[in-house]
mmCIF file of C-alpha atoms and ligand atoms in Angstrom:
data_model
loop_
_atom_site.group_PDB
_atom_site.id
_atom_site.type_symbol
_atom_site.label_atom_id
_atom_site.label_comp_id
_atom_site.label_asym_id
_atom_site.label_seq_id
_atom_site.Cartn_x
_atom_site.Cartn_y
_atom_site.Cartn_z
ATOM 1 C CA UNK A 1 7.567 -15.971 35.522
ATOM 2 C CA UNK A 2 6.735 -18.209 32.471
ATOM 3 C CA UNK A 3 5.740 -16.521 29.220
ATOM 4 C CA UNK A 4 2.156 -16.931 28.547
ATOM 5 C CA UNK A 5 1.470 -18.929 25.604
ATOM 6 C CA UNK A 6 -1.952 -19.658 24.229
ATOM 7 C CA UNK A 7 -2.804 -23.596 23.781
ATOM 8 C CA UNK A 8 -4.812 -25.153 21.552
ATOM 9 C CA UNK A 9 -7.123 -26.927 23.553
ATOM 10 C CA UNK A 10 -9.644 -28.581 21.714
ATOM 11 C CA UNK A 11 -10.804 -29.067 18.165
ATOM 12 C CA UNK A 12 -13.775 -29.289 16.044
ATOM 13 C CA UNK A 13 -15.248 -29.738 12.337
ATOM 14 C CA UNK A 14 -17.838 -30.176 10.391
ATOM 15 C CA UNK A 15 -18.611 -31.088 6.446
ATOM 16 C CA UNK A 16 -21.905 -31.361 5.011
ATOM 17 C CA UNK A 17 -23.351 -34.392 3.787
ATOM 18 C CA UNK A 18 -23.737 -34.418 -0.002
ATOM 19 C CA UNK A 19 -20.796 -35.806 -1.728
ATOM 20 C CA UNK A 20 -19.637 -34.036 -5.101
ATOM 21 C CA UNK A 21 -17.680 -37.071 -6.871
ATOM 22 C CA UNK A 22 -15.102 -36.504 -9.688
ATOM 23 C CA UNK A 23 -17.804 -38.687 -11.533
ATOM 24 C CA UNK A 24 -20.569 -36.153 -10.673
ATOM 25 C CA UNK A 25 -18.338 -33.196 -12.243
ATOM 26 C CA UNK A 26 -17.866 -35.322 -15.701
ATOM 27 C CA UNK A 27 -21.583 -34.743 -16.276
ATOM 28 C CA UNK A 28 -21.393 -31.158 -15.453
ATOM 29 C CA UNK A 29 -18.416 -30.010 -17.797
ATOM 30 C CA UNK A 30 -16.030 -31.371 -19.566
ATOM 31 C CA UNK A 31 -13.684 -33.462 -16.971
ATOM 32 C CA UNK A 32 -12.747 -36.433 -16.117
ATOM 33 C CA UNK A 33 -12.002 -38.375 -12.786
ATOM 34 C CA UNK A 34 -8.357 -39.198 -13.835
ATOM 35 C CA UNK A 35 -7.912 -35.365 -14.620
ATOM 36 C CA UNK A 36 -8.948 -34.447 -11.878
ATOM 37 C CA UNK A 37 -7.204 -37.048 -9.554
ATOM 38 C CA UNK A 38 -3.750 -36.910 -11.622
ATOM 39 C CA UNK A 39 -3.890 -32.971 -11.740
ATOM 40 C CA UNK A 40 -4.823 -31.733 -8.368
ATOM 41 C CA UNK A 41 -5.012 -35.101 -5.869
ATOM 42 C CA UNK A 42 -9.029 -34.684 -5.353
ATOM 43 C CA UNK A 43 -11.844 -37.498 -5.496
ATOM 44 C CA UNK A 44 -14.330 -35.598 -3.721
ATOM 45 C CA UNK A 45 -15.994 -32.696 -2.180
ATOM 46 C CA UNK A 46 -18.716 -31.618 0.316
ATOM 47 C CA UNK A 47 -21.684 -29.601 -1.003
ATOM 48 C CA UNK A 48 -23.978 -27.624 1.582
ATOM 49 C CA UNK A 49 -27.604 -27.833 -0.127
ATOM 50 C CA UNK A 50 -30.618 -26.065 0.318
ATOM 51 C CA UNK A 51 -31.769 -22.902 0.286
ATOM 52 C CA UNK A 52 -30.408 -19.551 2.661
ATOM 53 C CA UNK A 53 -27.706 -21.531 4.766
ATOM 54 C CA UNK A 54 -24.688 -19.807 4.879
ATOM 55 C CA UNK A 55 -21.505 -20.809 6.342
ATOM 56 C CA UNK A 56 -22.368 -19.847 9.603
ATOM 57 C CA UNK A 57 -24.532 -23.781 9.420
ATOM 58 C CA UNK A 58 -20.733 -24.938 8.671
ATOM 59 C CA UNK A 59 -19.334 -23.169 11.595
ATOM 60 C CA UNK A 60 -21.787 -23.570 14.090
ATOM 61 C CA UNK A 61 -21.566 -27.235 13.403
ATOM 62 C CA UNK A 62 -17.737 -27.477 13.760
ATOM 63 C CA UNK A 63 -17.944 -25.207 17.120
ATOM 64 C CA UNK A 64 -21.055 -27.180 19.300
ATOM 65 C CA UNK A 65 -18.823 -29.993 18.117
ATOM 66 C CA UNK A 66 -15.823 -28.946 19.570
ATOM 67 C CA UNK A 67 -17.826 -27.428 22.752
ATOM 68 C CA UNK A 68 -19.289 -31.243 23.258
ATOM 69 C CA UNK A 69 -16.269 -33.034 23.303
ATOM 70 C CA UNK A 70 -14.146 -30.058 25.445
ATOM 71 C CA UNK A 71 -16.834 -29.600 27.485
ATOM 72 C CA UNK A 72 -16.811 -25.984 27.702
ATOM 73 C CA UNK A 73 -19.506 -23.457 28.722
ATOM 74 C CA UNK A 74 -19.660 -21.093 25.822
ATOM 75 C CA UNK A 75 -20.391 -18.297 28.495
ATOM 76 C CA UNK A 76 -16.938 -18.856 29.218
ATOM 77 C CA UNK A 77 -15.915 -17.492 25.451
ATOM 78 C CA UNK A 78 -14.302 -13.771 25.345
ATOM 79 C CA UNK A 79 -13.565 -13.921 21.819
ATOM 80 C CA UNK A 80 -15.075 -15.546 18.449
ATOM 81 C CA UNK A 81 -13.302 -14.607 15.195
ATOM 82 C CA UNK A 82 -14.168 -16.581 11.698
ATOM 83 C CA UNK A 83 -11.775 -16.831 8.627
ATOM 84 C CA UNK A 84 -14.009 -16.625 5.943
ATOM 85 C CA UNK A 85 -14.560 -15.283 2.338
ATOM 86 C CA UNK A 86 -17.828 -16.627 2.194
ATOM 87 C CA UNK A 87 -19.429 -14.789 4.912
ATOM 88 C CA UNK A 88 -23.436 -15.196 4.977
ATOM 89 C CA UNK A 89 -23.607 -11.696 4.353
ATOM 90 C CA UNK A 90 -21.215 -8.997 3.598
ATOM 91 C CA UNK A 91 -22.248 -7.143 7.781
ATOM 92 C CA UNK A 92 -22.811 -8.410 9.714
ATOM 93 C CA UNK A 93 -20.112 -10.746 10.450
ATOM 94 C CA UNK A 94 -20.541 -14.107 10.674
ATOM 95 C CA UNK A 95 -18.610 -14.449 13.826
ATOM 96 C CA UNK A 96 -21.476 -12.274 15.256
ATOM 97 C CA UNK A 97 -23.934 -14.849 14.152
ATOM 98 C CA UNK A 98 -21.799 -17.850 15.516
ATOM 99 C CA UNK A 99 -21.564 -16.170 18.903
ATOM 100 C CA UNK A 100 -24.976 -15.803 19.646
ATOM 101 C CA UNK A 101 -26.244 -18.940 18.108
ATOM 102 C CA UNK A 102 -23.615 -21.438 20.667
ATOM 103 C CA UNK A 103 -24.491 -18.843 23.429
ATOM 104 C CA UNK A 104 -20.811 -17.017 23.995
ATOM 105 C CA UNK A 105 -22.891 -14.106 25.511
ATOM 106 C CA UNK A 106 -19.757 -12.512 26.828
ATOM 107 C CA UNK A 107 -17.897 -12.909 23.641
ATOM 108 C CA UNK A 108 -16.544 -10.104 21.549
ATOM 109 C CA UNK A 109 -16.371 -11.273 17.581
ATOM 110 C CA UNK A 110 -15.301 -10.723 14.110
ATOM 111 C CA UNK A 111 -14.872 -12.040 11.024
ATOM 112 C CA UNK A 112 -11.247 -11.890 8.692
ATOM 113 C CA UNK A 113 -10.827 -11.928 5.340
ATOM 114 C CA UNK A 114 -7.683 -13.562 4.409
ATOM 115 C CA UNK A 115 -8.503 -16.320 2.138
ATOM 116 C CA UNK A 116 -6.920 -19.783 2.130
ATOM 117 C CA UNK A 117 -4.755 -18.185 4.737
ATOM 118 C CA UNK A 118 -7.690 -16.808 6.950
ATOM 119 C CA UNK A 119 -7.234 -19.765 9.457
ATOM 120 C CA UNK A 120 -3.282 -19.150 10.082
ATOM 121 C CA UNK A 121 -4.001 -15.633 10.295
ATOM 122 C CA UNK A 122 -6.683 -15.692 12.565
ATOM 123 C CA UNK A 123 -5.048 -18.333 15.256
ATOM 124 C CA UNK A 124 -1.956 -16.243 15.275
ATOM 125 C CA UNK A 125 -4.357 -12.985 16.029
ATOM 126 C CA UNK A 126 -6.529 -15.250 18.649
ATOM 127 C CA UNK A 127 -2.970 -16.377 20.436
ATOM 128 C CA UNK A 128 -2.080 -12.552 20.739
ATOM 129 C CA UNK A 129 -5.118 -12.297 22.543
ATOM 130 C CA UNK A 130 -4.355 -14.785 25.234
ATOM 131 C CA UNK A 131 -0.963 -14.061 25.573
ATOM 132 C CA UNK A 132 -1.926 -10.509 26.122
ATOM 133 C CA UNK A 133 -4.125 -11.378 28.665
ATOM 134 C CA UNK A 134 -6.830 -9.618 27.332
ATOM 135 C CA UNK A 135 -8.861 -13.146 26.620
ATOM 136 C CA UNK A 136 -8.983 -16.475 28.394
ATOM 137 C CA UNK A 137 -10.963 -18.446 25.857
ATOM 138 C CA UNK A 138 -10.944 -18.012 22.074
ATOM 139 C CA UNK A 139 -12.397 -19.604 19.539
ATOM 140 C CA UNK A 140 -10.847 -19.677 15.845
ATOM 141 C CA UNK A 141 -13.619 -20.585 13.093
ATOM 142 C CA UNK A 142 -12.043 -21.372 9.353
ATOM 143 C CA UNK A 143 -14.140 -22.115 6.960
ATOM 144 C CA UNK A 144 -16.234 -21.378 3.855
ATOM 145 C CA UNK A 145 -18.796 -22.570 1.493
ATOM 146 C CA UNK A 146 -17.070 -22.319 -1.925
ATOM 147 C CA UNK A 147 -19.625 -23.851 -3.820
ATOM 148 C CA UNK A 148 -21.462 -20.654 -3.110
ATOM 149 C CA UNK A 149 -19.101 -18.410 -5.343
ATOM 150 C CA UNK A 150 -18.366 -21.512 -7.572
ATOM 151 C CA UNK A 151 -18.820 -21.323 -11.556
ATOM 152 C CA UNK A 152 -19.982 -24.893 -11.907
ATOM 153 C CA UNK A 153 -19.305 -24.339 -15.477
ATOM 154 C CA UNK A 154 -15.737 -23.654 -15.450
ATOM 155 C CA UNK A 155 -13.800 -26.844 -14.908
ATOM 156 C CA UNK A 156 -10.878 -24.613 -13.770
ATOM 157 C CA UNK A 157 -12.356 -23.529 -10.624
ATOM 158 C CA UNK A 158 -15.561 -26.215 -10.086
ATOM 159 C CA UNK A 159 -13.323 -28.664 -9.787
ATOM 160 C CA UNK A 160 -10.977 -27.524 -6.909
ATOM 161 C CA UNK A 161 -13.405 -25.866 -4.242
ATOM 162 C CA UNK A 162 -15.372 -27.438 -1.433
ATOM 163 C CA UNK A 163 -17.270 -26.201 1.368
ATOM 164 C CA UNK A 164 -16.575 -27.578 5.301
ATOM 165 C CA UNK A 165 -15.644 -25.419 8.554
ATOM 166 C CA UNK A 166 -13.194 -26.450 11.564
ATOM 167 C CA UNK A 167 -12.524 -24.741 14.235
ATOM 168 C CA UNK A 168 -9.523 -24.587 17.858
ATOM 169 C CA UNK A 169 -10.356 -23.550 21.370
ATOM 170 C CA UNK A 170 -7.220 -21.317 22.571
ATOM 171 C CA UNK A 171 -6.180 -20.930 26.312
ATOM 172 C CA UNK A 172 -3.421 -19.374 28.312
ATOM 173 C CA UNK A 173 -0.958 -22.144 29.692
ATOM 174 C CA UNK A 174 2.533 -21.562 31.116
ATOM 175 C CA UNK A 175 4.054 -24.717 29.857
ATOM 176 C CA UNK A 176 5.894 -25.175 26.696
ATOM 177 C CA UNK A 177 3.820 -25.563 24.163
ATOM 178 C CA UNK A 178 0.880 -23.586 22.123
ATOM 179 C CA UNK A 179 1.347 -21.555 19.215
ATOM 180 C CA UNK A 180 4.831 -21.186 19.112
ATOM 181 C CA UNK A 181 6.086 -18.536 16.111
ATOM 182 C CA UNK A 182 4.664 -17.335 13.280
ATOM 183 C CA UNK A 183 5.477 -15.654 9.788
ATOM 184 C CA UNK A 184 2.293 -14.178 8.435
ATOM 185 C CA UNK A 185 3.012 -12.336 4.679
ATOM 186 C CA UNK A 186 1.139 -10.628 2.127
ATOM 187 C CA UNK A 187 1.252 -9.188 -0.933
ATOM 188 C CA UNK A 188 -1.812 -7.067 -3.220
ATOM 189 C CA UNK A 189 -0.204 -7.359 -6.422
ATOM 190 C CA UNK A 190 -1.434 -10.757 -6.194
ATOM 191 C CA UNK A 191 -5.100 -9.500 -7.046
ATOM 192 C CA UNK A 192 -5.471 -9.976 -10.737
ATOM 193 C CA UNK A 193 -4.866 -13.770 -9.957
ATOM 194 C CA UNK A 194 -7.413 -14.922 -7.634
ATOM 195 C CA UNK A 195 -10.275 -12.553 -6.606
ATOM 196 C CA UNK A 196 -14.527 -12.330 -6.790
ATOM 197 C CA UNK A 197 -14.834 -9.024 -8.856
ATOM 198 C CA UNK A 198 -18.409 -8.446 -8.670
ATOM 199 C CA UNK A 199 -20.623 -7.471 -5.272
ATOM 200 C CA UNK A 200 -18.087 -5.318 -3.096
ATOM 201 C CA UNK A 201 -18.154 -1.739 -2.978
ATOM 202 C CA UNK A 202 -15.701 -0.893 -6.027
ATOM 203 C CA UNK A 203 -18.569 -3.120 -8.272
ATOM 204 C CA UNK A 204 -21.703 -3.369 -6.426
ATOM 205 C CA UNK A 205 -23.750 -5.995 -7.399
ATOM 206 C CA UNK A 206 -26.259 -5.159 -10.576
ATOM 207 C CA UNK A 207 -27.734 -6.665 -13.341
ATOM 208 C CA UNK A 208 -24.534 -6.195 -15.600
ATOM 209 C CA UNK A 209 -22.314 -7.774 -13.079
ATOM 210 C CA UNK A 210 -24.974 -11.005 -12.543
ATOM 211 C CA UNK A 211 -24.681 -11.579 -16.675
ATOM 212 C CA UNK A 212 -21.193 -11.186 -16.517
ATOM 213 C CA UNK A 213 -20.682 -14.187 -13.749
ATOM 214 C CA UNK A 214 -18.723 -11.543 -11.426
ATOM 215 C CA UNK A 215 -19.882 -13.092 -8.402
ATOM 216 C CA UNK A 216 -17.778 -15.938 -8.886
ATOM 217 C CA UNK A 217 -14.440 -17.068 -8.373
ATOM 218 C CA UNK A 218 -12.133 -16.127 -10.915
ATOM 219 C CA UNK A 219 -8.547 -17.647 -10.747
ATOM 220 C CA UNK A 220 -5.433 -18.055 -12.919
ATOM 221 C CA UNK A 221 -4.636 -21.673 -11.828
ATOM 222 C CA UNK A 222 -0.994 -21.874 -13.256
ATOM 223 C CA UNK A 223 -0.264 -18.418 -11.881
ATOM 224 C CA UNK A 224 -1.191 -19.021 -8.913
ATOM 225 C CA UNK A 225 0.022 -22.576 -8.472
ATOM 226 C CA UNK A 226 3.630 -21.107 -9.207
ATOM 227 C CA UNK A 227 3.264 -18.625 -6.391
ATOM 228 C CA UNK A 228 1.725 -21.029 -3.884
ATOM 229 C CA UNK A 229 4.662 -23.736 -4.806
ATOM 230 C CA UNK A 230 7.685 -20.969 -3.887
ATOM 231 C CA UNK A 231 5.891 -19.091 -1.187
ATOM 232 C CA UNK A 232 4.159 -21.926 0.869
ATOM 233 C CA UNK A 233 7.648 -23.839 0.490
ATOM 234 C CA UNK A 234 9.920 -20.647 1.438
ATOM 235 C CA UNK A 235 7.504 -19.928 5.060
ATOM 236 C CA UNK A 236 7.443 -23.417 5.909
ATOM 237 C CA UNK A 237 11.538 -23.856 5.756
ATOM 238 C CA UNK A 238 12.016 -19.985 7.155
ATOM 239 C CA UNK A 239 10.187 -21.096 10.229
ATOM 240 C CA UNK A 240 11.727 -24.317 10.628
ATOM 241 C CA UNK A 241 14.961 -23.081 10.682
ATOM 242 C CA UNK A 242 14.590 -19.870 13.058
ATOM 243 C CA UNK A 243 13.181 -22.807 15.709
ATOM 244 C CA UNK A 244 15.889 -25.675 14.906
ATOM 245 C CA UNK A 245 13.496 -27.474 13.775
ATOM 246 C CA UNK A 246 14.015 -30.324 10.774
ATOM 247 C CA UNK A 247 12.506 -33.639 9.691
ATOM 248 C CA UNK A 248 13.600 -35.177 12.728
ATOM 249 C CA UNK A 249 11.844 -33.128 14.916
ATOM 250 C CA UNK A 250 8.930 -31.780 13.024
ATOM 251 C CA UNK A 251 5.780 -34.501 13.593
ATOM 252 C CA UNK A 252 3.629 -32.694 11.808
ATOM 253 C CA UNK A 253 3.156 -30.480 8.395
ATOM 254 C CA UNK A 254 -0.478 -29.256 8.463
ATOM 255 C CA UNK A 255 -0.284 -27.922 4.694
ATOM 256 C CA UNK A 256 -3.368 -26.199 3.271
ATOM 257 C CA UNK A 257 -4.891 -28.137 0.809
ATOM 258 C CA UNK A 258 -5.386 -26.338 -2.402
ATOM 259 C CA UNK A 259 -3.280 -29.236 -5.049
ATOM 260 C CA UNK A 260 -1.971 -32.186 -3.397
ATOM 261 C CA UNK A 261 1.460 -31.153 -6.039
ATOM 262 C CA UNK A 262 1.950 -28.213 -3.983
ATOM 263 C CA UNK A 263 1.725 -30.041 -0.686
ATOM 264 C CA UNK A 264 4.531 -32.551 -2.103
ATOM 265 C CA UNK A 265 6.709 -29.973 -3.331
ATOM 266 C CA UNK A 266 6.481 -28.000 0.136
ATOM 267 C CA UNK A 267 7.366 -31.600 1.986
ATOM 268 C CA UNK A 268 9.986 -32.339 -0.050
ATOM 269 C CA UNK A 269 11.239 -28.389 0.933
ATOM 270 C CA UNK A 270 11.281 -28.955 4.452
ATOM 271 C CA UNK A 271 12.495 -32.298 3.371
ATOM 272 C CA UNK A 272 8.936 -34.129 5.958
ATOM 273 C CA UNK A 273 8.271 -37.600 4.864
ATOM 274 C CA UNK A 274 4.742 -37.934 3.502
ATOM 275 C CA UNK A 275 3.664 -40.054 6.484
ATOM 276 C CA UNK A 276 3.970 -36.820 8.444
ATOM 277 C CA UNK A 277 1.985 -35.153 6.188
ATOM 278 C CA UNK A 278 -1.618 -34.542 6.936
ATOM 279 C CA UNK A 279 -4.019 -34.609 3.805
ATOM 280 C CA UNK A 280 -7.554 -35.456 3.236
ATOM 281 C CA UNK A 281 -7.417 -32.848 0.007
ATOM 282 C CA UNK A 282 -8.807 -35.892 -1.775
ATOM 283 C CA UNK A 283 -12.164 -36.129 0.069
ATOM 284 C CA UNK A 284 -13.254 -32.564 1.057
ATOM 285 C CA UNK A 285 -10.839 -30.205 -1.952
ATOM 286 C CA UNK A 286 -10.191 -26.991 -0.883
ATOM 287 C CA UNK A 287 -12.367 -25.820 1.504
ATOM 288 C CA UNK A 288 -10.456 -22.142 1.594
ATOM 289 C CA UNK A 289 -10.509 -21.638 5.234
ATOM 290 C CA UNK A 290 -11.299 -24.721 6.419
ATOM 291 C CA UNK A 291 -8.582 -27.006 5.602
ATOM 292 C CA UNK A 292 -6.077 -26.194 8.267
ATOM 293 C CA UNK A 293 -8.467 -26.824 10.871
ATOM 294 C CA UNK A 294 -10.578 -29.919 9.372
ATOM 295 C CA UNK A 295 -6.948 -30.926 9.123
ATOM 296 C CA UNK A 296 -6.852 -31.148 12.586
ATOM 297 C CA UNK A 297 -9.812 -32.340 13.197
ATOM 298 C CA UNK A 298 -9.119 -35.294 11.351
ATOM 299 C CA UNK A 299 -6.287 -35.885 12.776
ATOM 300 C CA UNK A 300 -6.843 -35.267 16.173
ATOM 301 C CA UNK A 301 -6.134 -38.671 17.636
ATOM 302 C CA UNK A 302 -3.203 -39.191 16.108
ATOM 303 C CA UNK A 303 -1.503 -36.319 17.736
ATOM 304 C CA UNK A 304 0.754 -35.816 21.317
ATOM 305 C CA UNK A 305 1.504 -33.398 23.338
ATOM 306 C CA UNK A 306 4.757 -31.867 22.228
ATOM 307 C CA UNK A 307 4.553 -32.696 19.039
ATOM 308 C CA UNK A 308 5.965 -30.159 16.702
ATOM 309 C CA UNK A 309 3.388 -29.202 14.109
ATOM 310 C CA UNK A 310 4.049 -26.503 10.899
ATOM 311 C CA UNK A 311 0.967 -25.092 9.655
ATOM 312 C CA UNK A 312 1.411 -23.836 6.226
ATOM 313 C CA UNK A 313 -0.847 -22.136 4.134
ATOM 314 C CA UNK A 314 -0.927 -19.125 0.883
ATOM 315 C CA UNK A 315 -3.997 -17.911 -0.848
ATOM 316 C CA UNK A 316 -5.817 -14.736 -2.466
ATOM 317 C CA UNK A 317 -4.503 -11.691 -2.128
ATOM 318 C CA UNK A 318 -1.903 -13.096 -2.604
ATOM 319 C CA UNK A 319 -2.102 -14.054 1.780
ATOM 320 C CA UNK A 320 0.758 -16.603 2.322
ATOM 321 C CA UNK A 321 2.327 -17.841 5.990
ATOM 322 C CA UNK A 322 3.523 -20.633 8.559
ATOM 323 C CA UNK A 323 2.977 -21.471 12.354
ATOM 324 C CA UNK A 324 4.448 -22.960 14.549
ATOM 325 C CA UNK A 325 2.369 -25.100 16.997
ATOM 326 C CA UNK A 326 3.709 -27.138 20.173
ATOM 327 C CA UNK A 327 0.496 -29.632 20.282
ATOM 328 C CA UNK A 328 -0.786 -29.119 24.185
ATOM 329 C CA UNK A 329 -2.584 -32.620 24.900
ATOM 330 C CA UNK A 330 -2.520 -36.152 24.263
ATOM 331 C CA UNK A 331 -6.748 -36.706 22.635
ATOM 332 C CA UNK A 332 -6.996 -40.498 23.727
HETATM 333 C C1 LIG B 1 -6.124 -25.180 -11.409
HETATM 334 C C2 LIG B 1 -5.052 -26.249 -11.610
HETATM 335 C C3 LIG B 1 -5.478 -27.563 -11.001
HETATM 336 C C4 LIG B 1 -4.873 -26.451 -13.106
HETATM 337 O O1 LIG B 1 -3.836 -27.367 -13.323
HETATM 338 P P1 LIG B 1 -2.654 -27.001 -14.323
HETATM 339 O O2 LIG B 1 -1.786 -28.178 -14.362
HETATM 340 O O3 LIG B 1 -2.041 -25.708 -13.878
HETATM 341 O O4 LIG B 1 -3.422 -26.860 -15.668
HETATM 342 P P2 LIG B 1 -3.464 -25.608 -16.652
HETATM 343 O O5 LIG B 1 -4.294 -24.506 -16.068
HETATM 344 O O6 LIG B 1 -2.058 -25.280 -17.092
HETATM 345 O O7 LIG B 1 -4.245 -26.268 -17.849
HETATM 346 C C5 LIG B 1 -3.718 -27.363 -18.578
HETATM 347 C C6 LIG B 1 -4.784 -27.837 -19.545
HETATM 348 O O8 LIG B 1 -5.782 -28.560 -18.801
HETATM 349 C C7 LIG B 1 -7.072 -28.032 -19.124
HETATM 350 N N1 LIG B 1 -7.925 -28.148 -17.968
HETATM 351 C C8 LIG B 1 -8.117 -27.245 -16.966
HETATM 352 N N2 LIG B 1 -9.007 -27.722 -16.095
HETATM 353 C C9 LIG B 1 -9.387 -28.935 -16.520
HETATM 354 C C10 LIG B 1 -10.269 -29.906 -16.044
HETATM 355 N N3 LIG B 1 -10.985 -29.736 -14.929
HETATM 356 N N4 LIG B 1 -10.409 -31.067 -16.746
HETATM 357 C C11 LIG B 1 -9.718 -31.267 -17.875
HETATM 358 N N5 LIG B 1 -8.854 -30.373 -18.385
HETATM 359 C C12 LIG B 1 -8.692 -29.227 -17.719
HETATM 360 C C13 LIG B 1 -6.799 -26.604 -19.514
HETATM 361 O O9 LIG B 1 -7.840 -26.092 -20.303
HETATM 362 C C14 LIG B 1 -5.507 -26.730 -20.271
HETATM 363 O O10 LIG B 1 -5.797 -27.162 -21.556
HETATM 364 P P3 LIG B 1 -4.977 -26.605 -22.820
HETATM 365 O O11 LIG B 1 -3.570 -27.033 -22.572
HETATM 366 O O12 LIG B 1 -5.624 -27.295 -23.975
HETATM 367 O O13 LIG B 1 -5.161 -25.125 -22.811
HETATM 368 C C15 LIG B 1 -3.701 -25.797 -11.015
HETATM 369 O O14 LIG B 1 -3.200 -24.715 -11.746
HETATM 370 C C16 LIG B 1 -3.784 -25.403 -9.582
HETATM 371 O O15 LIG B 1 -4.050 -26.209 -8.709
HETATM 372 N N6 LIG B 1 -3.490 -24.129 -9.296
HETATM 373 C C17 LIG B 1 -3.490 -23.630 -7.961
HETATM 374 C C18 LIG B 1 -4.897 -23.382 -7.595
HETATM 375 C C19 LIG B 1 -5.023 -23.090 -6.157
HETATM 376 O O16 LIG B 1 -4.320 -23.621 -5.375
HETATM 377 N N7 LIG B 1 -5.994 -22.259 -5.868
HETATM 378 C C20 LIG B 1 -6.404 -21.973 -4.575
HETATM 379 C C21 LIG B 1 -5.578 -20.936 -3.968
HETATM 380 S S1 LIG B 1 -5.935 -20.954 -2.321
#
């Protein structure tokens, strides 16, 4: 009998409306559009506004969206789980208040806290879920409102972060394709890099840690752009390889999109021509989360069954890893 593999079988996404410009930043600290563009490959970002929506708005968006156009009954859904670090509130998890709100009645959920990494993560946790047997229908939620946890007076973070959720429907199939392989890594000494220090249990939230801005993002951006260059370029060519798979056959690097620099420099790795690489870094930023699958989204038409993609992605924690996706249907 034929392995069970667990297909991606429909996509969704959703950004908010309100457009954060590189011009919009230059009146909020000291910046500038050619900075910006030069330094990371961003023009623009999406903003949720107004007050008490979390990022479940974001992923509840992304997931009737993908419901629509798959048609599926969300009664049908065993299993919800949502990649986040911007969860609405720290229990319970967001994934709980996804579920209920679409109407997966029968579903199970959860939320995971990996970081820019959440989304590979949680797909290659969903797919061991199908090919277990245990679930029939999964959905995988990445995504996060950044501007949330955002400084918007340090130009080192403000400028990189936006907020957007997309989302995959996984089923079993017996054919040859679906999420293929994976290599999921991590490593804690990455910490002092990239973390929120302020609000969890080891610094609960209090006066003192509102003055000292610890509920927002605090990164060393060279640090960590060193690590996400090596790591995100090592995964991508260490999963390649253990499938026989090179630029001939690879349609498709899905690289996170944290610095468009770091997506070159993990191309040129794998040695992918940049027409093969997805990217819409410059109109959404990093989304944490939510790039992988707004990648997706985004490209959606463009892609045909049995099409090789890599999915590549590193982030706090340090969280770092690569799958391997055989693309299950042709969208038009
Ligand atoms: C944050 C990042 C864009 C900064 O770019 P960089 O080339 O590393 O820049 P540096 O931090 O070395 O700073 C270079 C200079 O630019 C300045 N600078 C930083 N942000 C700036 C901004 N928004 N506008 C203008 N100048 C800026 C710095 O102050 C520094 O000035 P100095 O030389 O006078 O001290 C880059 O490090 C990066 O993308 N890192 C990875 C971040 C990431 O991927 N995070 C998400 C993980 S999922």
């Amino acid at each position: 009998m034929n392995k069970i593999r667990a297909a991606i079988t429909g996509v969704g996404g959703y950004v908010p409306d309100y457009v954060l410009t590189n011009r919009e930043l230059e009146t909020m600290v000291e910046t500038s559009d050619e900075w910006i563009t030069s330094r990371t490959g961003i023009k623009e970002r999406r903003i949720l506004k107004g007050e008490h929506l979390g990022v479940s708005v974001l992923g509840i968006a992304a997931v009737k969206n993908m419901l629509s156009k798959t048609k599926t009954d969300p009664k049908e859904i065993d299993l919800v789980i949502f990649a986040t670090v911007t969860a609405d509130m720290t229990f319970p998890a967001t994934a709980n208040i996804v579920a209920t709100e679409i109407g997966a009645v029968n579903a199970f959920s959860f939320d995971m806290s990996a970081a820019c990494s959440g989304f590979i993560y949680a797909l290659s946790t969903g797919a061991s879920y199908i090919e277990s047997g245990m679930c029939k229908k999964v959905i995988i939620i990445g995504g996060d409102k950044m501007s949330a946890i955002m400084d918007y007076t340090d130009r080192t973070t403000c400028i990189i972060f936006g907020d957007g959720a997309g989302c995959v429907l996984l089923e079993p199939t017996t054919e040859d394709v679906g999420v293929m392989d994976a290599i999921l890594r991590s490593d804690g000494s990455g910490e002092s890099y990239l973390h929120m220090k302020g609000g969890g249990s080891r610094i609960p939230a209090s006066h003192e840690t509102v003055d000292k801005k610890m509920h927002y993002v605090y990164q060393e951006g060279s640090a960590v752009f060193k690590f996400a260059v090596t790591n995100m370029a090592d995964v991508s060519a260490q999963i390649a390889s253990r499938n026989n798979l090179n630029a001939d056959n690879i349609q498709w690097l899905v690289p996170h999109q944290a610095n468009k620099r770091i997506i070159d420099a993990t191309a040129n790795r794998v040695g992918i021509a940049d027409d093969k690489v997805m990217m819409n870094i410059e109109r959404y930023g990093n989304t944490t989360a939510g790039t992988i699958p707004l990648l997706l989204w985004d490209y959606e038409k463009k892609l045909k069954k049995g099409d090789n993609l890599i999915l590549a992605a590193f982030g706090g924690g340090f969280t770092w890893g690569a799958v391997y996706v055989k693309w299950a249907y042709n969208s038009n």
